[in-house]
mmCIF file of C-alpha atoms in Angstrom:
data_model
loop_
_atom_site.group_PDB
_atom_site.id
_atom_site.type_symbol
_atom_site.label_atom_id
_atom_site.label_comp_id
_atom_site.label_asym_id
_atom_site.label_seq_id
_atom_site.Cartn_x
_atom_site.Cartn_y
_atom_site.Cartn_z
ATOM 1 C CA MET A 1055 -65.066 -198.685 58.546
ATOM 2 C CA THR A 1056 -65.692 -195.047 57.230
ATOM 3 C CA THR A 1057 -63.666 -194.021 54.485
ATOM 4 C CA TYR A 1058 -62.248 -190.648 53.873
ATOM 5 C CA LEU A 1059 -64.324 -190.061 51.043
ATOM 6 C CA GLU A 1060 -67.504 -190.651 52.881
ATOM 7 C CA LEU A 1061 -66.458 -188.409 55.928
ATOM 8 C CA LYS A 1062 -65.546 -185.536 53.351
ATOM 9 C CA ALA A 1063 -69.056 -185.955 51.325
ATOM 10 C CA LYS A 1064 -70.716 -185.795 55.086
ATOM 11 C CA ALA A 1065 -68.802 -182.576 55.691
ATOM 12 C CA GLU A 1066 -69.502 -180.935 52.286
ATOM 13 C CA LYS A 1067 -73.314 -181.601 53.231
ATOM 14 C CA MET A 1068 -73.186 -180.238 56.537
ATOM 15 C CA LEU A 1069 -71.575 -177.238 54.758
ATOM 16 C CA ALA A 1070 -74.088 -176.694 52.483
ATOM 17 C CA ASP A 1071 -76.398 -177.135 54.908
ATOM 18 C CA ALA A 1072 -75.234 -174.870 57.188
ATOM 19 C CA GLU A 1073 -74.974 -172.510 54.650
ATOM 20 C CA GLU A 1074 -78.600 -172.648 53.559
ATOM 21 C CA LEU A 1075 -79.717 -172.289 57.201
ATOM 22 C CA ARG A 1076 -77.336 -169.401 58.024
ATOM 23 C CA VAL A 1077 -79.450 -167.527 54.668
ATOM 24 C CA LYS A 1078 -82.503 -168.186 56.345
ATOM 25 C CA GLU A 1079 -81.437 -166.826 59.620
ATOM 26 C CA VAL A 1080 -80.073 -163.680 57.946
ATOM 27 C CA ALA A 1081 -83.370 -163.166 56.012
ATOM 28 C CA ALA A 1082 -85.074 -163.422 59.367
ATOM 29 C CA VAL A 1083 -82.960 -160.809 61.018
ATOM 30 C CA ILE A 1084 -83.139 -158.700 58.125
ATOM 31 C CA ALA A 1085 -86.898 -158.592 57.875
ATOM 32 C CA GLU A 1086 -87.277 -157.829 61.748
ATOM 33 C CA ILE A 1087 -84.663 -154.548 61.718
ATOM 34 C CA LYS A 1088 -86.838 -153.301 58.638
ATOM 35 C CA GLU A 1089 -89.849 -153.802 60.695
ATOM 36 C CA LYS A 1090 -87.880 -151.728 63.652
ATOM 37 C CA ILE A 1091 -86.826 -149.301 61.146
ATOM 38 C CA SER A 1092 -90.104 -148.613 59.956
ATOM 39 C CA GLN A 1093 -91.532 -148.512 63.419
ATOM 40 C CA PHE A 1094 -89.432 -146.221 64.806
ATOM 41 C CA GLY A 1095 -88.695 -144.393 61.935
ATOM 42 C CA ILE A 1096 -84.935 -144.745 62.094
ATOM 43 C CA SER A 1097 -82.975 -143.231 59.382
ATOM 44 C CA ALA A 1098 -79.582 -144.253 57.812
ATOM 45 C CA LYS A 1099 -78.288 -141.026 59.384
ATOM 46 C CA ASP A 1100 -79.167 -141.741 62.568
ATOM 47 C CA LEU A 1101 -77.337 -145.201 62.303
ATOM 48 C CA GLY A 1102 -74.116 -143.481 60.916
ATOM 49 C CA PHE A 1103 -74.628 -145.027 57.610
ATOM 50 C CA PRO A 1104 -73.618 -143.029 54.865
ATOM 51 C CA THR A 1105 -76.138 -140.982 53.328
ATOM 52 C CA SER A 1106 -76.747 -139.297 50.181
ATOM 53 C CA SER A 1107 -74.171 -136.491 50.386
ATOM 54 C CA GLY A 1108 -71.104 -139.317 50.806
ATOM 55 C CA TYR A 1109 -70.069 -140.511 54.808
ATOM 56 C CA VAL A 1110 -71.241 -139.394 57.771
ATOM 57 C CA LYS A 1111 -68.288 -136.682 59.248
ATOM 58 C CA LYS A 1112 -67.100 -137.927 62.537
ATOM 59 C CA SER A 1113 -64.899 -135.678 64.830
ATOM 60 C CA SER A 1114 -61.382 -136.134 65.100
ATOM 61 C CA ALA A 1115 -59.066 -135.607 67.850
ATOM 62 C CA ALA A 1116 -56.899 -132.804 66.793
ATOM 63 C CA PRO A 1117 -57.095 -131.255 63.284
ATOM 64 C CA ALA A 1118 -54.685 -132.771 60.578
ATOM 65 C CA THR A 1119 -51.538 -130.025 60.501
ATOM 66 C CA PRO A 1120 -49.982 -130.110 57.321
ATOM 67 C CA SER A 1121 -46.478 -131.528 56.607
ATOM 68 C CA VAL A 1122 -43.252 -129.169 56.693
ATOM 69 C CA ALA A 1123 -41.183 -129.452 53.471
ATOM 70 C CA LYS A 1124 -38.037 -130.554 54.460
ATOM 71 C CA PHE A 1125 -36.632 -130.975 50.672
ATOM 72 C CA VAL A 1126 -36.741 -128.236 47.850
ATOM 73 C CA GLY A 1127 -35.818 -129.277 44.072
ATOM 74 C CA PRO A 1128 -34.049 -127.521 41.676
ATOM 75 C CA ASN A 1129 -37.268 -126.084 40.196
ATOM 76 C CA GLY A 1130 -39.087 -125.097 43.593
ATOM 77 C CA GLU A 1131 -40.722 -128.492 44.475
ATOM 78 C CA HIS A 1132 -40.853 -129.366 47.800
ATOM 79 C CA TRP A 1133 -41.182 -132.123 49.805
ATOM 80 C CA SER A 1134 -41.683 -132.977 53.576
ATOM 81 C CA GLY A 1135 -39.697 -136.455 53.205
ATOM 82 C CA MET A 1136 -42.786 -138.502 53.536
ATOM 83 C CA GLY A 1137 -44.547 -140.939 51.540
ATOM 84 C CA ARG A 1138 -43.286 -141.768 48.015
ATOM 85 C CA GLN A 1139 -40.317 -139.652 46.641
ATOM 86 C CA PRO A 1140 -41.137 -137.483 44.207
ATOM 87 C CA GLN A 1141 -39.906 -137.933 40.593
ATOM 88 C CA TRP A 1142 -37.459 -134.933 40.645
ATOM 89 C CA ILE A 1143 -35.759 -136.678 43.295
ATOM 90 C CA LYS A 1144 -35.817 -139.860 42.352
ATOM 91 C CA ASP A 1145 -33.807 -138.437 39.030
ATOM 92 C CA ALA A 1146 -31.662 -136.642 41.252
ATOM 93 C CA ILE A 1147 -30.345 -139.693 43.223
ATOM 94 C CA ALA A 1148 -30.188 -141.706 39.695
ATOM 95 C CA SER A 1149 -27.903 -138.855 38.663
ATOM 96 C CA GLY A 1150 -25.434 -138.959 41.647
ATOM 97 C CA LYS A 1151 -27.364 -136.611 44.433
ATOM 98 C CA THR A 1152 -28.435 -137.494 47.445
ATOM 99 C CA LYS A 1153 -31.625 -136.488 49.252
ATOM 100 C CA GLU A 1154 -29.274 -134.213 51.975
ATOM 101 C CA ASP A 1155 -28.237 -132.263 47.979
ATOM 102 C CA PHE A 1156 -31.817 -130.797 48.439
ATOM 103 C CA ALA A 1157 -32.220 -130.514 52.485
ATOM 104 C CA VAL A 1158 -33.621 -126.801 53.753
#
């Protein structure tokens, strides 16, 4: 009868063998890809990869619109109510005021 430890050792050996085979297969695939890139003169830009000037810009469905200020602080600070609370509103809430006290 096979013991737990024997099965565990077999499983670990199989995993190591599988990883070794994966590494060899990946190397072969990379070599093939490099050959095709060279053969057809394909660039990183053609593939949509980052270029030296940064990432290739993808067009968006709609341009971003700036958020409208919903709260104004005592010194004219603005906050849209989205994202983290700014320190001035945290301080005001700690001193007993509410966000609605600063609503536009």
